[in-house]
Structure formats: structure tokens, C-alpha cells
CSV table of C-alpha atoms in Angstrom, one decimal:
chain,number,residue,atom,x,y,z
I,1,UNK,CA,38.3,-14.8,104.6
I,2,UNK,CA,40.5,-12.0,102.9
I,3,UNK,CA,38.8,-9.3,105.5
I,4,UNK,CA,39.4,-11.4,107.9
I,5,UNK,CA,42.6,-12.5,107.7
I,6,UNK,CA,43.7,-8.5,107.2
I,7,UNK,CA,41.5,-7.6,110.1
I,8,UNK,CA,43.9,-10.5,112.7
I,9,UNK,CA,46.6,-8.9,111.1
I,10,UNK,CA,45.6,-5.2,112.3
I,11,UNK,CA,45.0,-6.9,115.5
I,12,UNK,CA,48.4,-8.0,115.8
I,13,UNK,CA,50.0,-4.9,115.3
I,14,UNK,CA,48.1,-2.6,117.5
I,15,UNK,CA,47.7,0.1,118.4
I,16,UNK,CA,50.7,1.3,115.5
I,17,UNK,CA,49.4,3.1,113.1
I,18,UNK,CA,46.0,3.8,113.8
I,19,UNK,CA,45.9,7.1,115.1
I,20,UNK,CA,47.7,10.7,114.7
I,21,UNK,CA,50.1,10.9,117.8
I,22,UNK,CA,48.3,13.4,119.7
I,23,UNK,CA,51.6,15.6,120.3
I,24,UNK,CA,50.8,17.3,116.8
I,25,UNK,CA,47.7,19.1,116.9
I,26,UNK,CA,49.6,21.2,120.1
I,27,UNK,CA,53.1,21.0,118.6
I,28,UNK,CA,55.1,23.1,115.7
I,29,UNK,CA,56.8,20.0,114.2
I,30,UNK,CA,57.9,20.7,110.5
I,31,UNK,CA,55.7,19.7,107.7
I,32,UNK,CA,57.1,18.7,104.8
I,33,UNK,CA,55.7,20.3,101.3
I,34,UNK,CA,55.3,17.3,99.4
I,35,UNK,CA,55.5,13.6,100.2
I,36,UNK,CA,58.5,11.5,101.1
I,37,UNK,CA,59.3,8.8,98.6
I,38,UNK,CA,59.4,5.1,99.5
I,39,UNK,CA,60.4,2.2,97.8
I,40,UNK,CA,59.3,-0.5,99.6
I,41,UNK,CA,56.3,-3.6,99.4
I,42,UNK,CA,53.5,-4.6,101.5
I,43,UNK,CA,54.1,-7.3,102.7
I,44,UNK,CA,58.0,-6.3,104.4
I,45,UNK,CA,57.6,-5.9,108.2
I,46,UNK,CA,60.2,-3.2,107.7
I,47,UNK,CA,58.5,-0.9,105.3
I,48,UNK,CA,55.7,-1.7,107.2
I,49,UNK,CA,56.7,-0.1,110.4
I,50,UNK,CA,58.3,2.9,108.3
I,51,UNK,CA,54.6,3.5,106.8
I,52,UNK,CA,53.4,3.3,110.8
I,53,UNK,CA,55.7,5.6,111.5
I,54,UNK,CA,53.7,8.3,108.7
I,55,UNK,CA,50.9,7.3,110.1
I,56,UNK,CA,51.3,8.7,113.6
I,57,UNK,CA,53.2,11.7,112.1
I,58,UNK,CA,50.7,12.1,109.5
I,59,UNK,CA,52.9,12.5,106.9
I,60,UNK,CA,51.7,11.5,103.3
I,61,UNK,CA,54.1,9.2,101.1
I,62,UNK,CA,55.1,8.7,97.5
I,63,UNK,CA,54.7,4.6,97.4
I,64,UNK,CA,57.1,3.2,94.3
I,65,UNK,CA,56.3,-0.6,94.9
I,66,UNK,CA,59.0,-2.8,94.2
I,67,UNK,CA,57.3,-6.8,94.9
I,68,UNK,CA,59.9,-9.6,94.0
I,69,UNK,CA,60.0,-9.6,90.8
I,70,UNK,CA,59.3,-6.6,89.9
I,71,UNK,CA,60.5,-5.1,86.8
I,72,UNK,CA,60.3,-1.6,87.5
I,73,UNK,CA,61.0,0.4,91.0
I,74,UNK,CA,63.5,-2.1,92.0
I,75,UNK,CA,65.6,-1.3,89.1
I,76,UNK,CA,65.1,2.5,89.5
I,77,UNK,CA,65.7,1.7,93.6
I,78,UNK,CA,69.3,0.3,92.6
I,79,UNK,CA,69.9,3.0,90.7
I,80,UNK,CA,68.8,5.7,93.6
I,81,UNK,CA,70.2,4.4,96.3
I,82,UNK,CA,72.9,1.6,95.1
I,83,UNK,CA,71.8,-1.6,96.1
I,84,UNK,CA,68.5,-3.5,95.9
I,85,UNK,CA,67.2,-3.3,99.9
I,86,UNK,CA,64.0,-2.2,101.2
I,87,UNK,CA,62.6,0.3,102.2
I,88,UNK,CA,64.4,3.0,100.5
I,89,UNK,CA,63.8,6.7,101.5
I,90,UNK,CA,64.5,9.7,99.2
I,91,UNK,CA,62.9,13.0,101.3
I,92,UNK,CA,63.1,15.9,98.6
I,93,UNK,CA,62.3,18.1,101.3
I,94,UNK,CA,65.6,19.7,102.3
I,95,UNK,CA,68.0,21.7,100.7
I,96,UNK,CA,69.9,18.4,100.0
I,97,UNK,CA,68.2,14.9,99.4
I,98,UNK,CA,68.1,12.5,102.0
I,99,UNK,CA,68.1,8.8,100.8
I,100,UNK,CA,68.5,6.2,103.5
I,101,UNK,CA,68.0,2.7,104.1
I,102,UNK,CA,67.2,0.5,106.7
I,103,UNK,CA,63.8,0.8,108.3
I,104,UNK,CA,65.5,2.0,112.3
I,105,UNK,CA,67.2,4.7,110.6
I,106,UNK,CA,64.0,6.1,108.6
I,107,UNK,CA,61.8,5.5,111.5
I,108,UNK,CA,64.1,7.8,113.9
I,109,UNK,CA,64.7,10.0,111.0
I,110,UNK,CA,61.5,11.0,110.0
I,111,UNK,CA,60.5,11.4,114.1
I,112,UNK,CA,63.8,13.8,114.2
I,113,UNK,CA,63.2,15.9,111.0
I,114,UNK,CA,58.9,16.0,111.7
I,115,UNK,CA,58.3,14.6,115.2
I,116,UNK,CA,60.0,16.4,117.5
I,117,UNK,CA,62.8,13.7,118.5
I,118,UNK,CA,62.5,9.9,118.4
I,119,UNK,CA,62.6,9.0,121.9
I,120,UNK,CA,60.6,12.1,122.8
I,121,UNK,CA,57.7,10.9,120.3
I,122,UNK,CA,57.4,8.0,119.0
I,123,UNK,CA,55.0,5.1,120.0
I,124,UNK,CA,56.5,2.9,122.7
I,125,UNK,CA,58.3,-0.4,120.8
I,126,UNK,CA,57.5,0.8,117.9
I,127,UNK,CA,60.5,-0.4,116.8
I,128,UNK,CA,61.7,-3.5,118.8
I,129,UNK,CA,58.1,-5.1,118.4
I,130,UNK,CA,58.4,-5.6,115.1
I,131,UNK,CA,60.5,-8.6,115.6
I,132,UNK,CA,57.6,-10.0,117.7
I,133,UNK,CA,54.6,-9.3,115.3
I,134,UNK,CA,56.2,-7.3,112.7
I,135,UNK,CA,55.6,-10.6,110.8
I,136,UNK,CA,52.0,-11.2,111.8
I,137,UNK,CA,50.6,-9.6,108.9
I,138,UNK,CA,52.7,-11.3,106.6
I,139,UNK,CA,52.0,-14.8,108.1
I,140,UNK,CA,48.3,-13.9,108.0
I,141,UNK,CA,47.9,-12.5,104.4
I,142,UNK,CA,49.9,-15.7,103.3
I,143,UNK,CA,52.3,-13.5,101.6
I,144,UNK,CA,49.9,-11.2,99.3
I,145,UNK,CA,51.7,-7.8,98.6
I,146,UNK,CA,55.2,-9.9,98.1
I,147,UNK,CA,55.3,-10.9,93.9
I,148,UNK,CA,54.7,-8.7,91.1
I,149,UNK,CA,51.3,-10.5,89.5
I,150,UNK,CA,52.1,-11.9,86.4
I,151,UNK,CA,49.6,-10.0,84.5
I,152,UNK,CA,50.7,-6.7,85.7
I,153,UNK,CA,50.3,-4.3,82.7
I,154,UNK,CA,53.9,-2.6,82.4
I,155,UNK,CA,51.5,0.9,81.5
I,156,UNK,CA,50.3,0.5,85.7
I,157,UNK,CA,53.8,2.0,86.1
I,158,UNK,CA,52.1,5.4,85.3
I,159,UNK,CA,48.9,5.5,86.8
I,160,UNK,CA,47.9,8.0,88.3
I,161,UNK,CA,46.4,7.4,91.9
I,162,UNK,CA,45.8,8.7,95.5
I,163,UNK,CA,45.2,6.3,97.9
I,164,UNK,CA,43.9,7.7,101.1
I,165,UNK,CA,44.5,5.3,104.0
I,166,UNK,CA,45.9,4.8,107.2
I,167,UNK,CA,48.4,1.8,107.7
I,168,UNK,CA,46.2,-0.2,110.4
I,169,UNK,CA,42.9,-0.5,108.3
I,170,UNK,CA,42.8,-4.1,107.2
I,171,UNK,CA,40.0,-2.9,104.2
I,172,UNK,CA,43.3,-0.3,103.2
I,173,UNK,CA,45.4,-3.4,103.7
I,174,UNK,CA,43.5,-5.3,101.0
I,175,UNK,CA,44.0,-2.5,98.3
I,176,UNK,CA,47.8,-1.7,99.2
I,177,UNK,CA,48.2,-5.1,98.7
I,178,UNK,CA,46.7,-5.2,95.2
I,179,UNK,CA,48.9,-1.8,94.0
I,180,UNK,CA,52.0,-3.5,95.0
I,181,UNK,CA,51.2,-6.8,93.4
I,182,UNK,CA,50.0,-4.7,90.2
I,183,UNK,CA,53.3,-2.4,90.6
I,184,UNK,CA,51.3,0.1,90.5
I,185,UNK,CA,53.0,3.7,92.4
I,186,UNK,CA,50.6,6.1,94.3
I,187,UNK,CA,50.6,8.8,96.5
I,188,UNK,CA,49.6,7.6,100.2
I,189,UNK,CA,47.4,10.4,102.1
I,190,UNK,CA,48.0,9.4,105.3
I,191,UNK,CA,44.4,9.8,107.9
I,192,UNK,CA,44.7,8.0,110.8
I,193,UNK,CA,42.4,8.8,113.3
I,194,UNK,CA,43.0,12.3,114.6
I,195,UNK,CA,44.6,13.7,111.1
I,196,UNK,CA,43.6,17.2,110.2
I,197,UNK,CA,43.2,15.5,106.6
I,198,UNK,CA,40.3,13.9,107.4
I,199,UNK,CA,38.2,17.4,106.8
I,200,UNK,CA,39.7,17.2,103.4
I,201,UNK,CA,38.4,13.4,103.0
I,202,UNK,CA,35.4,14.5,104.2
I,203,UNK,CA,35.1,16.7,101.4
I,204,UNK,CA,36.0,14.3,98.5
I,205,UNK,CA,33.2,11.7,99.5
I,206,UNK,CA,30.2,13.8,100.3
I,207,UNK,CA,30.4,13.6,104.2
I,208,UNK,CA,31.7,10.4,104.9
I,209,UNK,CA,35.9,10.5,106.4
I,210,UNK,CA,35.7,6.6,105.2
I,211,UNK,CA,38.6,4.5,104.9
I,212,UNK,CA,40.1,3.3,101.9
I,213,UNK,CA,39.3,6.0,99.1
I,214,UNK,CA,41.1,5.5,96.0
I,215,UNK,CA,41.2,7.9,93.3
I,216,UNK,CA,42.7,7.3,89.6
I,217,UNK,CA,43.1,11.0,88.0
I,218,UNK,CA,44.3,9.1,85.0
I,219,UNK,CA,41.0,7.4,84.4
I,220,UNK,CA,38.6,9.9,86.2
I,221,UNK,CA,37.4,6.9,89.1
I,222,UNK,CA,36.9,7.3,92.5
I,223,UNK,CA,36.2,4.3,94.5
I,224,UNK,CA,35.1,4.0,98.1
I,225,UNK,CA,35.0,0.0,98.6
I,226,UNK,CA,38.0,-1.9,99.2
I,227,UNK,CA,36.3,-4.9,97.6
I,228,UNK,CA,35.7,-3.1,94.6
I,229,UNK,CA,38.8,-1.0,94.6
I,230,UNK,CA,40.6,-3.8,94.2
I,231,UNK,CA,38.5,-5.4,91.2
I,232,UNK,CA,38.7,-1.9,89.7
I,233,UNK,CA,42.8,-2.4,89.6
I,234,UNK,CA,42.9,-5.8,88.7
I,235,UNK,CA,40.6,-4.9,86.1
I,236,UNK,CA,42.2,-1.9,85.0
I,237,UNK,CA,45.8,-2.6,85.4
I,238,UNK,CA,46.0,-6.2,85.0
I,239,UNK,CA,45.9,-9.2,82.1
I,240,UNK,CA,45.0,-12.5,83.1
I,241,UNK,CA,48.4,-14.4,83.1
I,242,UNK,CA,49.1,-16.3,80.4
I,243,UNK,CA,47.9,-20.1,80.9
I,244,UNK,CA,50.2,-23.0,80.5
I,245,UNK,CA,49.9,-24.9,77.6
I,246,UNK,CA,48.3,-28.3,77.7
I,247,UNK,CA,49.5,-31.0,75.3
């Protein structure tokens, strides 16, 4: 059911981010040196369209997950950026930082800054069909990637991990969802079809360029299920919550 409740959702939101916009391979858009920093959580339809935007631009992202409830990003967000609103962007790319919110204007700016001009590149409705099944996903995955799960260890806060990914996978869906619930922050590799990463994936796991591929430097683990990927971080990074008692 899990699988296929993520798969409908990557249904709903095709064909965004799924593949590398094919101006890049041909174009000299800027790359940034290291990734762009996101607060945001899974299961917002406006950091989700931000993330399909770094998917087509193949741009990797720091994630700092900030579920409701959290009790850490969304206290270091308010103290970024001023106010507790997702997704927040700080791109420590420039000369001077650039922190924005609202999804529209981090969509445009990141086509702008490493695209080569929103209306020149970006995915037709990109934006405006988020209102139509932006929510899909979150309707379908009843919610999961919204709370912080209660028996988040507070130590997940500095784990370690690369998550390499691409925003339409609904086995990737299923183990984002799990690092934001866990609070957990990781660095998104971004290999959507067509990414010149995919060599380096390729690499890591022997031969295969298969999507999700988690790995924990802090523990040593690399995992190349999403089923157990996500055992292995509620296993790792979690406590069962505490039970109510019974009198």
C-alpha cells in the first residue's frame, strides 16, 4: 500500500521532476559549488515544487527538515530568515547570501541564477499546477512527511547522510518521508534521469544508477532499498514513543 500510494502520487505530478531538463547537457548555465540549503518538509506542495525545480536543474540540496513540531530547523529557520514559513532558501553560492521565501520566488530564482531564465527554461506549469495537484501527494501519503515522530532521537540532528534521489521516485518518496519525520538533515544529490551524476551513482553501487541510495558516513551504511532504508532510520534514529499509561 505504502508503494503504492507514493507511486499515484508520482503519477499525479508528472512529468515534474523526473528528468534533467535537456537544455543543460548543450547549455553553460552556472553550477553552483556546493548545495543550496532548504528548510522545508515533505509533505508541503510548496517545497515540493522548489525540490522539482533541482531536479530538472540538477542541482543538489542541503535538506534541514523542519515537520510540525519539530524542535530543531524550525527554530534555526526563524532565526535565518525571521519568521517560521516554508520553504526557506539560503544559497551560499554568491558573494552575498541569498535567503528567500516563498516557493514562486525560489522556483524563478534558482531558473535565473542556474537555468538560463524562468520563462526560457522551466517546465511548462510548473508553477501554476501545483494548485491543481500540488496536493495529490499529500492527500495520497495521508499526510506522512508532515509531524516530527515522537521518538525522533534529538542526536538525528547530526547525522550524517547523502540521500541520492530524484523528487518523482515514489521508492525516494518513502525515505524522504521518513528523514523529515525523524528530523533528520541530509544532503539531496539530485539524478533525475539525464543527470551527469548518475556516472558517479553508478560508481558507488557497483554498476547499478538505482534509485534511492542512502548513505550514513556517520555510521559507515549504505543502503540501496527504500524498504530497508527506511527501517535502517527508524531503527537508527528513532525510540519507540513512549506508551500511555494504563490505569
Amino acid at each position: 500500500l505504502e508503494v503504492l500510494t507514493s507511486g499515484l502520487a508520482s503519477v499525479a505530478r508528472l512529468p515534474f521532476g523526473t528528468s534533467v531538463n535537456p537544455a543543460l547537457a548543450q547549455s553553460t548555465w552556472k553550477r553552483p559549488t556546493k548545495p543550496i540549503t532548504v528548510y522545508e518538509f515533505e509533505a508541503c506542495p510548496f517545497c515540493r515544487r522548489v525540490r522539482e525545480a533541482a531536479a530538472d536543474l540538477d542541482l543538489d540540496l542541503r535538506i534541514l527538515p523542519c515537520p510540525k513540531n519539530g524542535r530543531v530547523f524550525r527554530t534555526r529557520a526563524v532565526e535565518v530568515g525571521g519568521r517560521e514559513q516554508f520553504p526557506l532558501m539560503v544559497d551560499e553560492n554568491n558573494s552575498d547570501s541569498v535567503i528567500l521565501y516563498e516557493s514562486d520566488a525560489i522556483v524563478k530564482y534558482l531558473y535565473e541564477t542556474y537555468g538560463g531564465g524562468y520563462e526560457e527554461s522551466a517546465p511548462p506549469r510548473l508553477l501554476s499546477s501545483t494548485l491543481l495537484t500540488g496536493w495529490m501527494p499529500t492527500v495520497l501519503r495521508l499526510g506522512r512527511g508532515l509531524r516530527r515522530y515522537d521518538g525522533a532521537k534529538p542526536e538525528a540532528a547530526g547525522a550524517r547522510i547523502t540521500f541520492w534521489s530524484y523528487e518523482n521516485n515514489q521508492f525516494a518518496r518513502l525515505v524522504r518521508e521518513a528523514l523529515c519525520e525523524l528530523e533528520i538533515p541530509y544532503t539531496l544529490k539530485a539524478c533525475a534521469k539525464g543527470s551527469t551524476k548518475r556516472e558517479e551513482l553508478k560508481e558507488l553501487q557497483g554498476g547499478s544508477t538505482k534509485v534511492p541510495f542512502l548513505v550514513d558516513a556517520g555510521t559507515g551504511e549504505n543502503v540501496q532499498d527504500s524498504e530497508q532504508a527506511v527501517a535502517y532510520l527508524f531503527k537508527e534514529y528513532s525510540s519507540p514513543p513512549p506508551e500511555e499509561e494504563i490505569e
